[in-house]
Amino acid sequence: MFTPKIPPPDTAPTPATSLVQPLTGLVHPPACTCHHTPAAPTAPVTAAPARPAVQFTPGSLVVAAAGGTAVVLVVGTVLVSMLLATAITAASVAVCAVVLRSLLNRPNNR
């Protein structure tokens, strides 16, 4: 049952009887038969003009500063609330552990 089923050597394909023939002697024809000479450059290419730098108006600076401040305050509030929730959870787990320890250590004192 666990022995591999290998085909007998006489049924294995050989390179001569294979369906896929090897690629030998391929010669690609040229793209065209005409003889071209390289064209002479006509005019020098000029560089595109540089784009102007971004300029902020006083109103856009105020909006950007207010938006940045709002993002910092919101992210700070979320992080502080997550830290506070973790601290409260840790304190409550510690209190539960102390109560369980005291209940399990002194069963006769109740």
PDB file of N, CA and C in Angstrom:
ATOM      1  N   MET A   1       0.825  -1.189   0.000  1.00  0.00           N
ATOM      2  CA  MET A   1       0.000   0.000   0.000  1.00  0.00           C
ATOM      3  C   MET A   1       0.872   1.258   0.000  1.00  0.00           C
ATOM      4  N   PHE A   2       1.977   1.248   0.731  1.00  0.00           N
ATOM      5  CA  PHE A   2       2.821   2.428   0.840  1.00  0.00           C
ATOM      6  C   PHE A   2       3.992   2.418  -0.135  1.00  0.00           C
ATOM      7  N   THR A   3       4.072   1.431  -0.997  1.00  0.00           N
ATOM      8  CA  THR A   3       5.165   1.401  -1.964  1.00  0.00           C
ATOM      9  C   THR A   3       4.827   2.313  -3.136  1.00  0.00           C
ATOM     10  N   PRO A   4       5.798   3.072  -3.652  1.00  0.00           N
ATOM     11  CA  PRO A   4       5.493   3.983  -4.763  1.00  0.00           C
ATOM     12  C   PRO A   4       5.219   3.220  -6.047  1.00  0.00           C
ATOM     13  N   LYS A   5       4.332   3.770  -6.831  1.00  0.00           N
ATOM     14  CA  LYS A   5       3.990   3.164  -8.118  1.00  0.00           C
ATOM     15  C   LYS A   5       4.785   3.879  -9.206  1.00  0.00           C
ATOM     16  N   ILE A   6       5.930   3.340  -9.552  1.00  0.00           N
ATOM     17  CA  ILE A   6       6.801   3.935 -10.564  1.00  0.00           C
ATOM     18  C   ILE A   6       6.529   3.230 -11.880  1.00  0.00           C
ATOM     19  N   PRO A   7       6.363   3.971 -12.986  1.00  0.00           N
ATOM     20  CA  PRO A   7       6.112   3.274 -14.257  1.00  0.00           C
ATOM     21  C   PRO A   7       7.349   2.503 -14.690  1.00  0.00           C
ATOM     22  N   PRO A   8       7.131   1.438 -15.423  1.00  0.00           N
ATOM     23  CA  PRO A   8       8.291   0.675 -15.909  1.00  0.00           C
ATOM     24  C   PRO A   8       9.159   1.541 -16.815  1.00  0.00           C
ATOM     25  N   PRO A   9      10.447   1.267 -16.932  1.00  0.00           N
ATOM     26  CA  PRO A   9      11.341   2.126 -17.712  1.00  0.00           C
ATOM     27  C   PRO A   9      10.995   2.196 -19.188  1.00  0.00           C
ATOM     28  N   ASP A  10      10.314   1.171 -19.734  1.00  0.00           N
ATOM     29  CA  ASP A  10      10.053   1.198 -21.169  1.00  0.00           C
ATOM     30  C   ASP A  10       8.917   2.160 -21.532  1.00  0.00           C
ATOM     31  N   THR A  11       8.089   2.597 -20.574  1.00  0.00           N
ATOM     32  CA  THR A  11       6.988   3.511 -20.901  1.00  0.00           C
ATOM     33  C   THR A  11       7.356   4.959 -20.664  1.00  0.00           C
ATOM     34  N   ALA A  12       8.484   5.237 -20.036  1.00  0.00           N
ATOM     35  CA  ALA A  12       8.874   6.619 -19.790  1.00  0.00           C
ATOM     36  C   ALA A  12       9.252   7.282 -21.112  1.00  0.00           C
ATOM     37  N   PRO A  13       8.806   8.548 -21.333  1.00  0.00           N
ATOM     38  CA  PRO A  13       9.131   9.192 -22.607  1.00  0.00           C
ATOM     39  C   PRO A  13      10.614   9.530 -22.693  1.00  0.00           C
ATOM     40  N   THR A  14      11.147   9.404 -23.870  1.00  0.00           N
ATOM     41  CA  THR A  14      12.540   9.769 -24.131  1.00  0.00           C
ATOM     42  C   THR A  14      12.559  11.086 -24.892  1.00  0.00           C
ATOM     43  N   PRO A  15      13.699  11.769 -24.964  1.00  0.00           N
ATOM     44  CA  PRO A  15      13.737  13.032 -25.701  1.00  0.00           C
ATOM     45  C   PRO A  15      13.353  12.874 -27.166  1.00  0.00           C
ATOM     46  N   ALA A  16      13.573  11.729 -27.739  1.00  0.00           N
ATOM     47  CA  ALA A  16      13.233  11.534 -29.142  1.00  0.00           C
ATOM     48  C   ALA A  16      11.731  11.368 -29.332  1.00  0.00           C
ATOM     49  N   THR A  17      11.039  10.792 -28.334  1.00  0.00           N
ATOM     50  CA  THR A  17       9.602  10.556 -28.462  1.00  0.00           C
ATOM     51  C   THR A  17       8.782  11.585 -27.727  1.00  0.00           C
ATOM     52  N   SER A  18       9.393  12.589 -27.180  1.00  0.00           N
ATOM     53  CA  SER A  18       8.661  13.591 -26.425  1.00  0.00           C
ATOM     54  C   SER A  18       7.774  14.406 -27.353  1.00  0.00           C
ATOM     55  N   LEU A  19       6.639  14.879 -26.835  1.00  0.00           N
ATOM     56  CA  LEU A  19       5.730  15.709 -27.619  1.00  0.00           C
ATOM     57  C   LEU A  19       6.273  17.117 -27.815  1.00  0.00           C
ATOM     58  N   VAL A  20       7.126  17.570 -26.903  1.00  0.00           N
ATOM     59  CA  VAL A  20       7.702  18.904 -26.990  1.00  0.00           C
ATOM     60  C   VAL A  20       9.092  18.779 -27.576  1.00  0.00           C
ATOM     61  N   GLN A  21       9.294  19.387 -28.717  1.00  0.00           N
ATOM     62  CA  GLN A  21      10.595  19.320 -29.370  1.00  0.00           C
ATOM     63  C   GLN A  21      11.490  20.443 -28.843  1.00  0.00           C
ATOM     64  N   PRO A  22      12.779  20.197 -28.706  1.00  0.00           N
ATOM     65  CA  PRO A  22      13.666  21.259 -28.220  1.00  0.00           C
ATOM     66  C   PRO A  22      13.798  22.367 -29.254  1.00  0.00           C
ATOM     67  N   LEU A  23      13.999  23.592 -28.741  1.00  0.00           N
ATOM     68  CA  LEU A  23      14.132  24.759 -29.603  1.00  0.00           C
ATOM     69  C   LEU A  23      15.588  24.896 -30.020  1.00  0.00           C
ATOM     70  N   THR A  24      15.863  24.589 -31.259  1.00  0.00           N
ATOM     71  CA  THR A  24      17.224  24.728 -31.768  1.00  0.00           C
ATOM     72  C   THR A  24      17.167  25.407 -33.116  1.00  0.00           C
ATOM     73  N   GLY A  25      18.126  26.243 -33.388  1.00  0.00           N
ATOM     74  CA  GLY A  25      18.250  26.862 -34.686  1.00  0.00           C
ATOM     75  C   GLY A  25      17.203  27.911 -35.002  1.00  0.00           C
ATOM     76  N   LEU A  26      16.680  28.591 -33.987  1.00  0.00           N
ATOM     77  CA  LEU A  26      15.704  29.642 -34.247  1.00  0.00           C
ATOM     78  C   LEU A  26      16.417  30.882 -34.749  1.00  0.00           C
ATOM     79  N   VAL A  27      15.939  31.429 -35.860  1.00  0.00           N
ATOM     80  CA  VAL A  27      16.495  32.652 -36.407  1.00  0.00           C
ATOM     81  C   VAL A  27      15.337  33.622 -36.589  1.00  0.00           C
ATOM     82  N   HIS A  28      15.438  34.780 -35.952  1.00  0.00           N
ATOM     83  CA  HIS A  28      14.379  35.769 -36.066  1.00  0.00           C
ATOM     84  C   HIS A  28      14.617  36.627 -37.299  1.00  0.00           C
ATOM     85  N   PRO A  29      13.584  36.845 -38.112  1.00  0.00           N
ATOM     86  CA  PRO A  29      13.751  37.715 -39.270  1.00  0.00           C
ATOM     87  C   PRO A  29      13.836  39.166 -38.813  1.00  0.00           C
ATOM     88  N   PRO A  30      14.466  40.027 -39.590  1.00  0.00           N
ATOM     89  CA  PRO A  30      14.542  41.428 -39.199  1.00  0.00           C
ATOM     90  C   PRO A  30      13.152  42.063 -39.214  1.00  0.00           C
ATOM     91  N   ALA A  31      12.993  43.151 -38.480  1.00  0.00           N
ATOM     92  CA  ALA A  31      11.695  43.804 -38.380  1.00  0.00           C
ATOM     93  C   ALA A  31      11.283  44.395 -39.721  1.00  0.00           C
ATOM     94  N   CYS A  32      12.224  44.961 -40.449  1.00  0.00           N
ATOM     95  CA  CYS A  32      11.923  45.482 -41.784  1.00  0.00           C
ATOM     96  C   CYS A  32      13.144  45.261 -42.670  1.00  0.00           C
ATOM     97  N   THR A  33      12.912  45.317 -43.949  1.00  0.00           N
ATOM     98  CA  THR A  33      14.007  45.051 -44.880  1.00  0.00           C
ATOM     99  C   THR A  33      14.608  46.334 -45.449  1.00  0.00           C
ATOM    100  N   CYS A  34      14.041  47.486 -45.131  1.00  0.00           N
ATOM    101  CA  CYS A  34      14.575  48.738 -45.653  1.00  0.00           C
ATOM    102  C   CYS A  34      15.779  49.183 -44.822  1.00  0.00           C
ATOM    103  N   HIS A  35      16.602  50.043 -45.411  1.00  0.00           N
ATOM    104  CA  HIS A  35      17.808  50.509 -44.738  1.00  0.00           C
ATOM    105  C   HIS A  35      17.623  51.971 -44.352  1.00  0.00           C
ATOM    106  N   HIS A  36      17.530  52.199 -43.055  1.00  0.00           N
ATOM    107  CA  HIS A  36      17.327  53.557 -42.557  1.00  0.00           C
ATOM    108  C   HIS A  36      18.631  54.119 -42.028  1.00  0.00           C
ATOM    109  N   THR A  37      18.750  55.434 -42.126  1.00  0.00           N
ATOM    110  CA  THR A  37      19.862  56.118 -41.474  1.00  0.00           C
ATOM    111  C   THR A  37      19.287  56.891 -40.309  1.00  0.00           C
ATOM    112  N   PRO A  38      19.994  56.997 -39.206  1.00  0.00           N
ATOM    113  CA  PRO A  38      19.443  57.727 -38.072  1.00  0.00           C
ATOM    114  C   PRO A  38      19.201  59.184 -38.428  1.00  0.00           C
ATOM    115  N   ALA A  39      18.082  59.704 -37.988  1.00  0.00           N
ATOM    116  CA  ALA A  39      17.715  61.095 -38.276  1.00  0.00           C
ATOM    117  C   ALA A  39      18.558  62.030 -37.422  1.00  0.00           C
ATOM    118  N   ALA A  40      18.909  63.157 -38.003  1.00  0.00           N
ATOM    119  CA  ALA A  40      19.692  64.161 -37.281  1.00  0.00           C
ATOM    120  C   ALA A  40      18.781  64.893 -36.310  1.00  0.00           C
ATOM    121  N   PRO A  41      19.267  65.243 -35.127  1.00  0.00           N
ATOM    122  CA  PRO A  41      18.422  65.974 -34.185  1.00  0.00           C
ATOM    123  C   PRO A  41      18.049  67.334 -34.775  1.00  0.00           C
ATOM    124  N   THR A  42      16.792  67.697 -34.604  1.00  0.00           N
ATOM    125  CA  THR A  42      16.302  68.938 -35.202  1.00  0.00           C
ATOM    126  C   THR A  42      16.603  70.137 -34.319  1.00  0.00           C
ATOM    127  N   ALA A  43      15.981  70.216 -33.169  1.00  0.00           N
ATOM    128  CA  ALA A  43      16.179  71.367 -32.287  1.00  0.00           C
ATOM    129  C   ALA A  43      16.471  70.845 -30.883  1.00  0.00           C
ATOM    130  N   PRO A  44      17.265  71.567 -30.134  1.00  0.00           N
ATOM    131  CA  PRO A  44      17.524  71.108 -28.757  1.00  0.00           C
ATOM    132  C   PRO A  44      16.245  71.168 -27.928  1.00  0.00           C
ATOM    133  N   VAL A  45      16.095  70.182 -27.084  1.00  0.00           N
ATOM    134  CA  VAL A  45      14.924  70.115 -26.229  1.00  0.00           C
ATOM    135  C   VAL A  45      15.168  70.980 -25.006  1.00  0.00           C
ATOM    136  N   THR A  46      14.241  71.878 -24.749  1.00  0.00           N
ATOM    137  CA  THR A  46      14.376  72.748 -23.579  1.00  0.00           C
ATOM    138  C   THR A  46      13.651  72.113 -22.400  1.00  0.00           C
ATOM    139  N   ALA A  47      14.147  72.373 -21.230  1.00  0.00           N
ATOM    140  CA  ALA A  47      13.540  71.828 -20.025  1.00  0.00           C
ATOM    141  C   ALA A  47      12.239  72.557 -19.735  1.00  0.00           C
ATOM    142  N   ALA A  48      11.294  71.837 -19.164  1.00  0.00           N
ATOM    143  CA  ALA A  48      10.014  72.438 -18.808  1.00  0.00           C
ATOM    144  C   ALA A  48      10.229  73.432 -17.673  1.00  0.00           C
ATOM    145  N   PRO A  49       9.458  74.480 -17.641  1.00  0.00           N
ATOM    146  CA  PRO A  49       9.627  75.451 -16.556  1.00  0.00           C
ATOM    147  C   PRO A  49       9.265  74.805 -15.212  1.00  0.00           C
ATOM    148  N   ALA A  50      10.003  75.171 -14.199  1.00  0.00           N
ATOM    149  CA  ALA A  50       9.780  74.612 -12.866  1.00  0.00           C
ATOM    150  C   ALA A  50       8.434  75.068 -12.335  1.00  0.00           C
ATOM    151  N   ARG A  51       7.778  74.163 -11.622  1.00  0.00           N
ATOM    152  CA  ARG A  51       6.478  74.522 -11.050  1.00  0.00           C
ATOM    153  C   ARG A  51       6.707  75.457  -9.881  1.00  0.00           C
ATOM    154  N   PRO A  52       5.803  76.376  -9.673  1.00  0.00           N
ATOM    155  CA  PRO A  52       5.981  77.288  -8.541  1.00  0.00           C
ATOM    156  C   PRO A  52       5.817  76.542  -7.220  1.00  0.00           C
ATOM    157  N   ALA A  53       6.524  77.014  -6.222  1.00  0.00           N
ATOM    158  CA  ALA A  53       6.434  76.402  -4.898  1.00  0.00           C
ATOM    159  C   ALA A  53       5.067  76.703  -4.291  1.00  0.00           C
ATOM    160  N   VAL A  54       4.643  75.853  -3.371  1.00  0.00           N
ATOM    161  CA  VAL A  54       3.357  76.058  -2.712  1.00  0.00           C
ATOM    162  C   VAL A  54       3.479  77.272  -1.803  1.00  0.00           C
ATOM    163  N   GLN A  55       2.539  78.166  -1.942  1.00  0.00           N
ATOM    164  CA  GLN A  55       2.552  79.380  -1.120  1.00  0.00           C
ATOM    165  C   GLN A  55       1.316  79.380  -0.232  1.00  0.00           C
ATOM    166  N   PHE A  56       1.570  79.586   1.049  1.00  0.00           N
ATOM    167  CA  PHE A  56       0.481  79.619   2.013  1.00  0.00           C
ATOM    168  C   PHE A  56       0.034  81.050   2.239  1.00  0.00           C
ATOM    169  N   THR A  57      -1.265  81.232   2.297  1.00  0.00           N
ATOM    170  CA  THR A  57      -1.810  82.529   2.679  1.00  0.00           C
ATOM    171  C   THR A  57      -1.971  82.531   4.193  1.00  0.00           C
ATOM    172  N   PRO A  58      -2.139  83.677   4.797  1.00  0.00           N
ATOM    173  CA  PRO A  58      -2.338  83.691   6.256  1.00  0.00           C
ATOM    174  C   PRO A  58      -3.558  82.888   6.695  1.00  0.00           C
ATOM    175  N   GLY A  59      -4.607  82.903   5.898  1.00  0.00           N
ATOM    176  CA  GLY A  59      -5.796  82.124   6.255  1.00  0.00           C
ATOM    177  C   GLY A  59      -5.538  80.631   6.217  1.00  0.00           C
ATOM    178  N   SER A  60      -4.789  80.177   5.201  1.00  0.00           N
ATOM    179  CA  SER A  60      -4.514  78.751   5.112  1.00  0.00           C
ATOM    180  C   SER A  60      -3.556  78.297   6.216  1.00  0.00           C
ATOM    181  N   LEU A  61      -2.657  79.182   6.653  1.00  0.00           N
ATOM    182  CA  LEU A  61      -1.777  78.841   7.779  1.00  0.00           C
ATOM    183  C   LEU A  61      -2.570  78.676   9.063  1.00  0.00           C
ATOM    184  N   VAL A  62      -3.561  79.541   9.272  1.00  0.00           N
ATOM    185  CA  VAL A  62      -4.398  79.437  10.476  1.00  0.00           C
ATOM    186  C   VAL A  62      -5.200  78.146  10.443  1.00  0.00           C
ATOM    187  N   VAL A  63      -5.740  77.811   9.270  1.00  0.00           N
ATOM    188  CA  VAL A  63      -6.517  76.576   9.153  1.00  0.00           C
ATOM    189  C   VAL A  63      -5.622  75.360   9.374  1.00  0.00           C
ATOM    190  N   ALA A  64      -4.414  75.376   8.821  1.00  0.00           N
ATOM    191  CA  ALA A  64      -3.493  74.255   9.003  1.00  0.00           C
ATOM    192  C   ALA A  64      -3.085  74.102  10.468  1.00  0.00           C
ATOM    193  N   ALA A  65      -2.813  75.218  11.148  1.00  0.00           N
ATOM    194  CA  ALA A  65      -2.437  75.159  12.563  1.00  0.00           C
ATOM    195  C   ALA A  65      -3.602  74.662  13.412  1.00  0.00           C
ATOM    196  N   ALA A  66      -4.816  75.126  13.106  1.00  0.00           N
ATOM    197  CA  ALA A  66      -5.989  74.688  13.877  1.00  0.00           C
ATOM    198  C   ALA A  66      -6.259  73.209  13.636  1.00  0.00           C
ATOM    199  N   GLY A  67      -6.100  72.755  12.396  1.00  0.00           N
ATOM    200  CA  GLY A  67      -6.313  71.338  12.112  1.00  0.00           C
ATOM    201  C   GLY A  67      -5.288  70.461  12.798  1.00  0.00           C
ATOM    202  N   GLY A  68      -4.024  70.886  12.780  1.00  0.00           N
ATOM    203  CA  GLY A  68      -2.984  70.122  13.462  1.00  0.00           C
ATOM    204  C   GLY A  68      -3.216  70.052  14.959  1.00  0.00           C
ATOM    205  N   THR A  69      -3.629  71.181  15.537  1.00  0.00           N
ATOM    206  CA  THR A  69      -3.916  71.210  16.977  1.00  0.00           C
ATOM    207  C   THR A  69      -5.074  70.277  17.309  1.00  0.00           C
ATOM    208  N   ALA A  70      -6.120  70.288  16.479  1.00  0.00           N
ATOM    209  CA  ALA A  70      -7.269  69.416  16.725  1.00  0.00           C
ATOM    210  C   ALA A  70      -6.868  67.949  16.642  1.00  0.00           C
ATOM    211  N   VAL A  71      -6.037  67.602  15.669  1.00  0.00           N
ATOM    212  CA  VAL A  71      -5.600  66.205  15.533  1.00  0.00           C
ATOM    213  C   VAL A  71      -4.784  65.786  16.745  1.00  0.00           C
ATOM    214  N   VAL A  72      -3.885  66.645  17.197  1.00  0.00           N
ATOM    215  CA  VAL A  72      -3.061  66.313  18.368  1.00  0.00           C
ATOM    216  C   VAL A  72      -3.926  66.146  19.605  1.00  0.00           C
ATOM    217  N   LEU A  73      -4.917  67.011  19.782  1.00  0.00           N
ATOM    218  CA  LEU A  73      -5.791  66.902  20.958  1.00  0.00           C
ATOM    219  C   LEU A  73      -6.642  65.640  20.910  1.00  0.00           C
ATOM    220  N   VAL A  74      -7.171  65.305  19.764  1.00  0.00           N
ATOM    221  CA  VAL A  74      -8.010  64.113  19.663  1.00  0.00           C
ATOM    222  C   VAL A  74      -7.181  62.855  19.885  1.00  0.00           C
ATOM    223  N   VAL A  75      -6.023  62.768  19.251  1.00  0.00           N
ATOM    224  CA  VAL A  75      -5.174  61.585  19.425  1.00  0.00           C
ATOM    225  C   VAL A  75      -4.696  61.482  20.869  1.00  0.00           C
ATOM    226  N   GLY A  76      -4.339  62.593  21.476  1.00  0.00           N
ATOM    227  CA  GLY A  76      -3.923  62.580  22.877  1.00  0.00           C
ATOM    228  C   GLY A  76      -5.036  62.127  23.799  1.00  0.00           C
ATOM    229  N   THR A  77      -6.264  62.598  23.540  1.00  0.00           N
ATOM    230  CA  THR A  77      -7.400  62.189  24.366  1.00  0.00           C
ATOM    231  C   THR A  77      -7.657  60.696  24.251  1.00  0.00           C
ATOM    232  N   VAL A  78      -7.585  60.178  23.055  1.00  0.00           N
ATOM    233  CA  VAL A  78      -7.814  58.738  22.859  1.00  0.00           C
ATOM    234  C   VAL A  78      -6.732  57.927  23.563  1.00  0.00           C
ATOM    235  N   LEU A  79      -5.475  58.340  23.432  1.00  0.00           N
ATOM    236  CA  LEU A  79      -4.399  57.588  24.080  1.00  0.00           C
ATOM    237  C   LEU A  79      -4.486  57.644  25.601  1.00  0.00           C
ATOM    238  N   VAL A  80      -4.825  58.806  26.152  1.00  0.00           N
ATOM    239  CA  VAL A  80      -4.951  58.923  27.608  1.00  0.00           C
ATOM    240  C   VAL A  80      -6.116  58.088  28.106  1.00  0.00           C
ATOM    241  N   SER A  81      -7.236  58.072  27.372  1.00  0.00           N
ATOM    242  CA  SER A  81      -8.375  57.270  27.815  1.00  0.00           C
ATOM    243  C   SER A  81      -8.061  55.780  27.755  1.00  0.00           C
ATOM    244  N   MET A  82      -7.292  55.356  26.745  1.00  0.00           N
ATOM    245  CA  MET A  82      -6.894  53.949  26.701  1.00  0.00           C
ATOM    246  C   MET A  82      -5.965  53.592  27.854  1.00  0.00           C
ATOM    247  N   LEU A  83      -5.050  54.481  28.193  1.00  0.00           N
ATOM    248  CA  LEU A  83      -4.156  54.246  29.326  1.00  0.00           C
ATOM    249  C   LEU A  83      -4.936  54.199  30.635  1.00  0.00           C
ATOM    250  N   LEU A  84      -5.916  55.082  30.778  1.00  0.00           N
ATOM    251  CA  LEU A  84      -6.731  55.098  31.991  1.00  0.00           C
ATOM    252  C   LEU A  84      -7.569  53.829  32.103  1.00  0.00           C
ATOM    253  N   ALA A  85      -8.133  53.366  30.990  1.00  0.00           N
ATOM    254  CA  ALA A  85      -8.914  52.126  31.025  1.00  0.00           C
ATOM    255  C   ALA A  85      -8.032  50.941  31.397  1.00  0.00           C
ATOM    256  N   THR A  86      -6.799  50.914  30.906  1.00  0.00           N
ATOM    257  CA  THR A  86      -5.876  49.831  31.263  1.00  0.00           C
ATOM    258  C   THR A  86      -5.512  49.880  32.741  1.00  0.00           C
ATOM    259  N   ALA A  87      -5.307  51.082  33.267  1.00  0.00           N
ATOM    260  CA  ALA A  87      -4.960  51.215  34.686  1.00  0.00           C
ATOM    261  C   ALA A  87      -6.123  50.797  35.577  1.00  0.00           C
ATOM    262  N   ILE A  88      -7.337  51.175  35.219  1.00  0.00           N
ATOM    263  CA  ILE A  88      -8.505  50.790  36.022  1.00  0.00           C
ATOM    264  C   ILE A  88      -8.706  49.278  35.976  1.00  0.00           C
ATOM    265  N   THR A  89      -8.537  48.690  34.810  1.00  0.00           N
ATOM    266  CA  THR A  89      -8.676  47.235  34.691  1.00  0.00           C
ATOM    267  C   THR A  89      -7.612  46.517  35.517  1.00  0.00           C
ATOM    268  N   ALA A  90      -6.393  46.999  35.467  1.00  0.00           N
ATOM    269  CA  ALA A  90      -5.323  46.370  36.253  1.00  0.00           C
ATOM    270  C   ALA A  90      -5.593  46.487  37.743  1.00  0.00           C
ATOM    271  N   ALA A  91      -6.094  47.634  38.194  1.00  0.00           N
ATOM    272  CA  ALA A  91      -6.393  47.811  39.618  1.00  0.00           C
ATOM    273  C   ALA A  91      -7.524  46.884  40.060  1.00  0.00           C
ATOM    274  N   SER A  92      -8.548  46.752  39.228  1.00  0.00           N
ATOM    275  CA  SER A  92      -9.659  45.882  39.617  1.00  0.00           C
ATOM    276  C   SER A  92      -9.231  44.417  39.636  1.00  0.00           C
ATOM    277  N   VAL A  93      -8.382  44.010  38.721  1.00  0.00           N
ATOM    278  CA  VAL A  93      -7.881  42.631  38.726  1.00  0.00           C
ATOM    279  C   VAL A  93      -7.016  42.399  39.957  1.00  0.00           C
ATOM    280  N   ALA A  94      -6.235  43.394  40.340  1.00  0.00           N
ATOM    281  CA  ALA A  94      -5.412  43.251  41.541  1.00  0.00           C
ATOM    282  C   ALA A  94      -6.273  43.124  42.791  1.00  0.00           C
ATOM    283  N   VAL A  95      -7.338  43.904  42.876  1.00  0.00           N
ATOM    284  CA  VAL A  95      -8.237  43.815  44.042  1.00  0.00           C
ATOM    285  C   VAL A  95      -8.906  42.449  44.077  1.00  0.00           C
ATOM    286  N   CYS A  96      -9.351  41.959  42.924  1.00  0.00           N
ATOM    287  CA  CYS A  96      -9.973  40.633  42.879  1.00  0.00           C
ATOM    288  C   CYS A  96      -8.974  39.548  43.289  1.00  0.00           C
ATOM    289  N   ALA A  97      -7.734  39.688  42.885  1.00  0.00           N
ATOM    290  CA  ALA A  97      -6.721  38.693  43.254  1.00  0.00           C
ATOM    291  C   ALA A  97      -6.476  38.702  44.757  1.00  0.00           C
ATOM    292  N   VAL A  98      -6.438  39.880  45.370  1.00  0.00           N
ATOM    293  CA  VAL A  98      -6.216  39.963  46.822  1.00  0.00           C
ATOM    294  C   VAL A  98      -7.399  39.352  47.566  1.00  0.00           C
ATOM    295  N   VAL A  99      -8.613  39.637  47.110  1.00  0.00           N
ATOM    296  CA  VAL A  99      -9.797  39.079  47.779  1.00  0.00           C
ATOM    297  C   VAL A  99      -9.819  37.556  47.641  1.00  0.00           C
ATOM    298  N   LEU A 100      -9.558  37.047  46.450  1.00  0.00           N
ATOM    299  CA  LEU A 100      -9.550  35.593  46.278  1.00  0.00           C
ATOM    300  C   LEU A 100      -8.456  34.930  47.102  1.00  0.00           C
ATOM    301  N   ARG A 101      -7.311  35.574  47.177  1.00  0.00           N
ATOM    302  CA  ARG A 101      -6.209  35.012  47.966  1.00  0.00           C
ATOM    303  C   ARG A 101      -6.582  34.949  49.441  1.00  0.00           C
ATOM    304  N   SER A 102      -7.213  36.002  49.912  1.00  0.00           N
ATOM    305  CA  SER A 102      -7.596  36.001  51.327  1.00  0.00           C
ATOM    306  C   SER A 102      -8.695  34.981  51.601  1.00  0.00           C
ATOM    307  N   LEU A 103      -9.586  34.766  50.631  1.00  0.00           N
ATOM    308  CA  LEU A 103     -10.640  33.766  50.834  1.00  0.00           C
ATOM    309  C   LEU A 103     -10.097  32.345  50.777  1.00  0.00           C
ATOM    310  N   LEU A 104      -9.129  32.117  49.917  1.00  0.00           N
ATOM    311  CA  LEU A 104      -8.604  30.759  49.770  1.00  0.00           C
ATOM    312  C   LEU A 104      -7.577  30.398  50.839  1.00  0.00           C
ATOM    313  N   ASN A 105      -6.905  31.387  51.415  1.00  0.00           N
ATOM    314  CA  ASN A 105      -5.883  31.099  52.413  1.00  0.00           C
ATOM    315  C   ASN A 105      -6.468  30.843  53.787  1.00  0.00           C
ATOM    316  N   ARG A 106      -7.597  31.445  54.124  1.00  0.00           N
ATOM    317  CA  ARG A 106      -8.166  31.289  55.464  1.00  0.00           C
ATOM    318  C   ARG A 106      -9.606  30.749  55.383  1.00  0.00           C
ATOM    319  N   PRO A 107      -9.793  29.502  55.026  1.00  0.00           N
ATOM    320  CA  PRO A 107     -11.177  28.992  54.950  1.00  0.00           C
ATOM    321  C   PRO A 107     -11.804  28.784  56.319  1.00  0.00           C
ATOM    322  N   ASN A 108     -11.029  28.605  57.376  1.00  0.00           N
ATOM    323  CA  ASN A 108     -11.592  28.338  58.714  1.00  0.00           C
ATOM    324  C   ASN A 108     -11.969  29.616  59.443  1.00  0.00           C
ATOM    325  N   ASN A 109     -11.555  30.775  59.011  1.00  0.00           N
ATOM    326  CA  ASN A 109     -11.825  32.021  59.734  1.00  0.00           C
ATOM    327  C   ASN A 109     -13.164  32.635  59.389  1.00  0.00           C
ATOM    328  N   ARG A 110     -13.923  32.029  58.513  1.00  0.00           N
ATOM    329  CA  ARG A 110     -15.218  32.609  58.138  1.00  0.00           C
ATOM    330  C   ARG A 110     -16.292  32.255  59.118  1.00  0.00           C
TER     331      ARG A 110
END
